[in-house]
Each structure stands twice: as structure tokens, then as C-alpha cells.
């Protein structure tokens, strides 16, 4: 059993990660910045109010954790890069027992066949660009950090949503995972499986990966 702190636990992806971790018998501390959202969390989760960009909150909650999941989203401020900065500042102070970071990234940070970031392409959705650029900044923070264990897991750049829990997925590195029909996508449920699998069996230390069906 792992002790997992999940920031953004009531969000679309965060809730599935929370449910998957509880399903497998892990001890979950589910964190939301809004007290009203804390009330929507599963009873089996230890729901608490907290901000992932607060050093005091991270220090307190991460002290005895095995992993810290960052699954925040749906905000106007640049929360992803600030969350990364907070974590890489605070966690080394805990010492050798500091938890690993599992950061839910953005498909916009992935690359096309020419090595260009998808977020920089002219056809990338304008409404998603600000968030994707913030996620790219967070990735830079992790890549420049020392004395922390992290992995950033990016969903596909499109076709991500509620769906069937198939229990299977494939992994990639810099480019989106493409199926036999040339399509990309994954359900929230299977993405959550990939996240919890990485917590249970870390295989991708200090790098960004992506997953897809």
C-alpha cells in the first residue's frame, strides 16, 4: 500500500486517479483548493483543503507520502509551473524519504514528426494554448531540478474523456501514441490506470512520457 497525495482530486482526471488508487487499496489524501469541492470527494479518501502552490501545504501533506500527484486544472492562473516550482523547492528538504512527483501534463507539450511542440503549431486549439504553455513551463522546471524524483505523464492531444475502463494502454515518449487506424486518444479511466501503475512500479524516472490506447 502506498500513501498518495493527489492535488486536484475532484477534477475530471484527478477524480479517476483518486478512484483508481482507492480501488487498489492505497491510502489517499485527496486535496482541493476549494472547500466545496472537498465535500464531493469519495468517503474513502481523506479529503482536505489545500493549494499545491503553497509551500506550507506541500510540506505538511508530503511529509509522510510515497507519491504526490499533480492533477490540477481548470484555472486561469499559471498553476502548473508554480506547482512544479513549489514541489522542487520543498520536497528535497524532506530528505531521502521525499515522495516522487507524478505530474499530469498536457498533450500540447508533445512533438510532431518534425520535432515541433504541438502547442506551437498553427492548428493547436487557441483555447488550450495558455494551459499547454504553462504545462511546458512546468516541464522545464522539473527538467532543471535536482534532488527530486518526478515523471510527467501527458495524455494525447485530443480524444481524452470519460469512457470505458479497458485496463490497457500503451506508452510513448515525445510523440502521441497512435493506434492502428492512425488515431490518438484515451479514456480518463485508462489514463488513471497508467498513473497509478507508475506509482506502484516506477519505470520513468525524471522524464516526460505519454500514454494512449
PDB file of C-alpha atoms in Angstrom, residues 8-155:
ATOM      1  CA  UNK A   8      -6.831  18.354  -7.924  1.00  0.00           C
ATOM      2  CA  UNK A   9      -8.540  15.190  -6.722  1.00  0.00           C
ATOM      3  CA  UNK A  10     -12.065  16.330  -7.627  1.00  0.00           C
ATOM      4  CA  UNK A  11     -11.242  17.198 -11.229  1.00  0.00           C
ATOM      5  CA  UNK A  12     -12.112  15.074 -14.248  1.00  0.00           C
ATOM      6  CA  UNK A  13      -8.783  13.245 -14.312  1.00  0.00           C
ATOM      7  CA  UNK A  14      -7.926  13.724 -10.645  1.00  0.00           C
ATOM      8  CA  UNK A  15     -11.158  12.030  -9.556  1.00  0.00           C
ATOM      9  CA  UNK A  16     -10.406   8.988 -11.718  1.00  0.00           C
ATOM     10  CA  UNK A  17      -6.892   8.764 -10.285  1.00  0.00           C
ATOM     11  CA  UNK A  18      -8.350   9.022  -6.792  1.00  0.00           C
ATOM     12  CA  UNK A  19     -10.884   6.293  -7.508  1.00  0.00           C
ATOM     13  CA  UNK A  20      -8.261   4.030  -9.089  1.00  0.00           C
ATOM     14  CA  UNK A  21      -5.859   4.436  -6.173  1.00  0.00           C
ATOM     15  CA  UNK A  22      -8.603   3.671  -3.660  1.00  0.00           C
ATOM     16  CA  UNK A  23      -9.728   0.679  -5.729  1.00  0.00           C
ATOM     17  CA  UNK A  24      -6.224  -0.769  -5.369  1.00  0.00           C
ATOM     18  CA  UNK A  25      -6.137  -0.268  -1.623  1.00  0.00           C
ATOM     19  CA  UNK A  26      -3.820   2.725  -1.409  1.00  0.00           C
ATOM     20  CA  UNK A  27      -4.097   5.373   1.298  1.00  0.00           C
ATOM     21  CA  UNK A  28      -5.208   8.547  -0.452  1.00  0.00           C
ATOM     22  CA  UNK A  29      -5.130  12.140   0.722  1.00  0.00           C
ATOM     23  CA  UNK A  30      -7.358  13.955  -1.765  1.00  0.00           C
ATOM     24  CA  UNK A  31      -6.678  17.687  -1.953  1.00  0.00           C
ATOM     25  CA  UNK A  32      -8.741  20.504  -3.444  1.00  0.00           C
ATOM     26  CA  UNK A  33      -8.212  24.242  -3.210  1.00  0.00           C
ATOM     27  CA  UNK A  34     -11.965  24.839  -2.890  1.00  0.00           C
ATOM     28  CA  UNK A  35     -13.647  23.615   0.300  1.00  0.00           C
ATOM     29  CA  UNK A  36     -16.889  22.983  -1.593  1.00  0.00           C
ATOM     30  CA  UNK A  37     -15.094  20.554  -3.901  1.00  0.00           C
ATOM     31  CA  UNK A  38     -13.600  18.716  -0.943  1.00  0.00           C
ATOM     32  CA  UNK A  39     -17.138  17.685   0.021  1.00  0.00           C
ATOM     33  CA  UNK A  40     -17.538  15.947  -3.349  1.00  0.00           C
ATOM     34  CA  UNK A  41     -14.599  13.615  -2.788  1.00  0.00           C
ATOM     35  CA  UNK A  42     -15.064   9.893  -2.036  1.00  0.00           C
ATOM     36  CA  UNK A  43     -15.645   8.954   1.582  1.00  0.00           C
ATOM     37  CA  UNK A  44     -12.722   6.531   1.476  1.00  0.00           C
ATOM     38  CA  UNK A  45     -10.360   9.379   0.615  1.00  0.00           C
ATOM     39  CA  UNK A  46      -9.011  11.712   3.228  1.00  0.00           C
ATOM     40  CA  UNK A  47     -10.352  14.917   1.721  1.00  0.00           C
ATOM     41  CA  UNK A  48      -8.550  18.112   2.709  1.00  0.00           C
ATOM     42  CA  UNK A  49      -8.431  21.700   1.533  1.00  0.00           C
ATOM     43  CA  UNK A  50      -5.086  22.862   0.215  1.00  0.00           C
ATOM     44  CA  UNK A  51      -3.198  24.669  -2.553  1.00  0.00           C
ATOM     45  CA  UNK A  52      -0.395  22.894  -4.417  1.00  0.00           C
ATOM     46  CA  UNK A  53       1.434  26.209  -4.803  1.00  0.00           C
ATOM     47  CA  UNK A  54       1.604  26.702  -1.024  1.00  0.00           C
ATOM     48  CA  UNK A  55       4.940  25.588   0.412  1.00  0.00           C
ATOM     49  CA  UNK A  56       3.432  25.109   3.844  1.00  0.00           C
ATOM     50  CA  UNK A  57       0.654  22.878   2.476  1.00  0.00           C
ATOM     51  CA  UNK A  58       3.037  20.777   0.391  1.00  0.00           C
ATOM     52  CA  UNK A  59       5.467  20.411   3.299  1.00  0.00           C
ATOM     53  CA  UNK A  60       2.703  19.238   5.625  1.00  0.00           C
ATOM     54  CA  UNK A  61       0.969  16.818   3.273  1.00  0.00           C
ATOM     55  CA  UNK A  62       4.035  15.370   1.552  1.00  0.00           C
ATOM     56  CA  UNK A  63       5.953  14.641   4.751  1.00  0.00           C
ATOM     57  CA  UNK A  64       4.849  11.005   5.015  1.00  0.00           C
ATOM     58  CA  UNK A  65       3.751  10.374   1.429  1.00  0.00           C
ATOM     59  CA  UNK A  66       5.190   7.962  -1.115  1.00  0.00           C
ATOM     60  CA  UNK A  67       3.926   9.938  -4.103  1.00  0.00           C
ATOM     61  CA  UNK A  68       2.441  13.343  -4.843  1.00  0.00           C
ATOM     62  CA  UNK A  69       0.153  13.561  -7.866  1.00  0.00           C
ATOM     63  CA  UNK A  70      -0.464  16.938  -9.500  1.00  0.00           C
ATOM     64  CA  UNK A  71      -3.723  16.800 -11.445  1.00  0.00           C
ATOM     65  CA  UNK A  72      -4.915  20.384 -11.104  1.00  0.00           C
ATOM     66  CA  UNK A  73      -6.636  22.161 -13.938  1.00  0.00           C
ATOM     67  CA  UNK A  74      -9.402  24.496 -14.965  1.00  0.00           C
ATOM     68  CA  UNK A  75      -7.827  27.612 -13.507  1.00  0.00           C
ATOM     69  CA  UNK A  76      -6.862  30.946 -15.049  1.00  0.00           C
ATOM     70  CA  UNK A  77      -3.550  31.464 -13.295  1.00  0.00           C
ATOM     71  CA  UNK A  78      -0.330  29.633 -14.284  1.00  0.00           C
ATOM     72  CA  UNK A  79      -0.749  26.951 -11.654  1.00  0.00           C
ATOM     73  CA  UNK A  80       1.247  24.143 -13.283  1.00  0.00           C
ATOM     74  CA  UNK A  81       4.630  25.842 -13.395  1.00  0.00           C
ATOM     75  CA  UNK A  82       4.102  27.335  -9.952  1.00  0.00           C
ATOM     76  CA  UNK A  83       3.173  23.898  -8.602  1.00  0.00           C
ATOM     77  CA  UNK A  84       6.343  22.454 -10.078  1.00  0.00           C
ATOM     78  CA  UNK A  85       8.447  25.226  -8.555  1.00  0.00           C
ATOM     79  CA  UNK A  86       6.866  24.648  -5.154  1.00  0.00           C
ATOM     80  CA  UNK A  87       7.433  20.907  -5.254  1.00  0.00           C
ATOM     81  CA  UNK A  88      11.062  21.045  -6.386  1.00  0.00           C
ATOM     82  CA  UNK A  89      11.737  23.616  -3.668  1.00  0.00           C
ATOM     83  CA  UNK A  90      10.001  21.808  -0.805  1.00  0.00           C
ATOM     84  CA  UNK A  91      10.490  18.087  -1.388  1.00  0.00           C
ATOM     85  CA  UNK A  92      14.313  17.989  -1.186  1.00  0.00           C
ATOM     86  CA  UNK A  93      14.005  19.385   2.339  1.00  0.00           C
ATOM     87  CA  UNK A  94      12.220  16.205   3.391  1.00  0.00           C
ATOM     88  CA  UNK A  95      15.329  14.204   2.584  1.00  0.00           C
ATOM     89  CA  UNK A  96      15.792  10.746   1.119  1.00  0.00           C
ATOM     90  CA  UNK A  97      12.241   9.746   2.027  1.00  0.00           C
ATOM     91  CA  UNK A  98      10.712  12.522  -0.067  1.00  0.00           C
ATOM     92  CA  UNK A  99       7.828  11.339  -2.265  1.00  0.00           C
ATOM     93  CA  UNK A 100       8.021  11.018  -6.022  1.00  0.00           C
ATOM     94  CA  UNK A 101       6.150  13.563  -8.129  1.00  0.00           C
ATOM     95  CA  UNK A 102       3.668  12.349 -10.733  1.00  0.00           C
ATOM     96  CA  UNK A 103       2.552  15.365 -12.756  1.00  0.00           C
ATOM     97  CA  UNK A 104      -0.401  15.159 -15.148  1.00  0.00           C
ATOM     98  CA  UNK A 105       0.930  17.122 -18.112  1.00  0.00           C
ATOM     99  CA  UNK A 106      -0.573  18.298 -21.412  1.00  0.00           C
ATOM    100  CA  UNK A 107      -0.665  16.744 -24.851  1.00  0.00           C
ATOM    101  CA  UNK A 108       0.412  20.130 -26.149  1.00  0.00           C
ATOM    102  CA  UNK A 109       3.911  19.521 -24.774  1.00  0.00           C
ATOM    103  CA  UNK A 110       4.340  16.558 -27.138  1.00  0.00           C
ATOM    104  CA  UNK A 111       6.007  16.867 -30.519  1.00  0.00           C
ATOM    105  CA  UNK A 112       5.028  16.312 -34.143  1.00  0.00           C
ATOM    106  CA  UNK A 113       7.052  14.339 -36.679  1.00  0.00           C
ATOM    107  CA  UNK A 114       9.320  17.357 -37.203  1.00  0.00           C
ATOM    108  CA  UNK A 115      10.161  17.719 -33.526  1.00  0.00           C
ATOM    109  CA  UNK A 116       7.990  20.835 -33.096  1.00  0.00           C
ATOM    110  CA  UNK A 117       5.910  21.113 -29.945  1.00  0.00           C
ATOM    111  CA  UNK A 118       2.248  20.655 -30.739  1.00  0.00           C
ATOM    112  CA  UNK A 119       1.366  23.757 -28.732  1.00  0.00           C
ATOM    113  CA  UNK A 120       3.444  25.829 -31.149  1.00  0.00           C
ATOM    114  CA  UNK A 121       1.576  24.609 -34.212  1.00  0.00           C
ATOM    115  CA  UNK A 122      -0.883  26.877 -36.009  1.00  0.00           C
ATOM    116  CA  UNK A 123      -3.662  24.302 -35.710  1.00  0.00           C
ATOM    117  CA  UNK A 124      -3.387  23.886 -31.942  1.00  0.00           C
ATOM    118  CA  UNK A 125      -6.658  25.000 -30.287  1.00  0.00           C
ATOM    119  CA  UNK A 126      -6.316  28.600 -29.122  1.00  0.00           C
ATOM    120  CA  UNK A 127      -8.455  27.956 -26.045  1.00  0.00           C
ATOM    121  CA  UNK A 128      -5.981  25.322 -24.838  1.00  0.00           C
ATOM    122  CA  UNK A 129      -2.735  27.150 -25.658  1.00  0.00           C
ATOM    123  CA  UNK A 130      -2.335  29.073 -22.402  1.00  0.00           C
ATOM    124  CA  UNK A 131      -2.691  25.943 -20.305  1.00  0.00           C
ATOM    125  CA  UNK A 132      -0.363  23.930 -22.548  1.00  0.00           C
ATOM    126  CA  UNK A 133       2.332  26.614 -22.419  1.00  0.00           C
ATOM    127  CA  UNK A 134       2.048  26.656 -18.642  1.00  0.00           C
ATOM    128  CA  UNK A 135       2.489  22.882 -18.664  1.00  0.00           C
ATOM    129  CA  UNK A 136       5.540  23.261 -20.901  1.00  0.00           C
ATOM    130  CA  UNK A 137       6.998  25.692 -18.350  1.00  0.00           C
ATOM    131  CA  UNK A 138       6.333  23.141 -15.594  1.00  0.00           C
ATOM    132  CA  UNK A 139       8.189  20.508 -17.588  1.00  0.00           C
ATOM    133  CA  UNK A 140      11.170  22.843 -17.893  1.00  0.00           C
ATOM    134  CA  UNK A 141      11.131  23.335 -14.118  1.00  0.00           C
ATOM    135  CA  UNK A 142      11.272  19.596 -13.499  1.00  0.00           C
ATOM    136  CA  UNK A 143      13.981  19.044 -16.090  1.00  0.00           C
ATOM    137  CA  UNK A 144      16.144  21.655 -14.428  1.00  0.00           C
ATOM    138  CA  UNK A 145      15.577  20.372 -10.902  1.00  0.00           C
ATOM    139  CA  UNK A 146      17.935  18.381  -8.731  1.00  0.00           C
ATOM    140  CA  UNK A 147      17.324  16.004  -5.852  1.00  0.00           C
ATOM    141  CA  UNK A 148      13.719  15.213  -6.808  1.00  0.00           C
ATOM    142  CA  UNK A 149      12.109  12.160  -8.399  1.00  0.00           C
ATOM    143  CA  UNK A 150       9.476  13.052 -10.957  1.00  0.00           C
ATOM    144  CA  UNK A 151       7.587  11.883 -14.007  1.00  0.00           C
ATOM    145  CA  UNK A 152       5.269  13.978 -16.188  1.00  0.00           C
ATOM    146  CA  UNK A 153       2.554  11.942 -17.912  1.00  0.00           C
ATOM    147  CA  UNK A 154       0.910  13.636 -20.877  1.00  0.00           C
ATOM    148  CA  UNK A 155      -2.442  12.484 -22.243  1.00  0.00           C
TER     149      UNK A 155
END
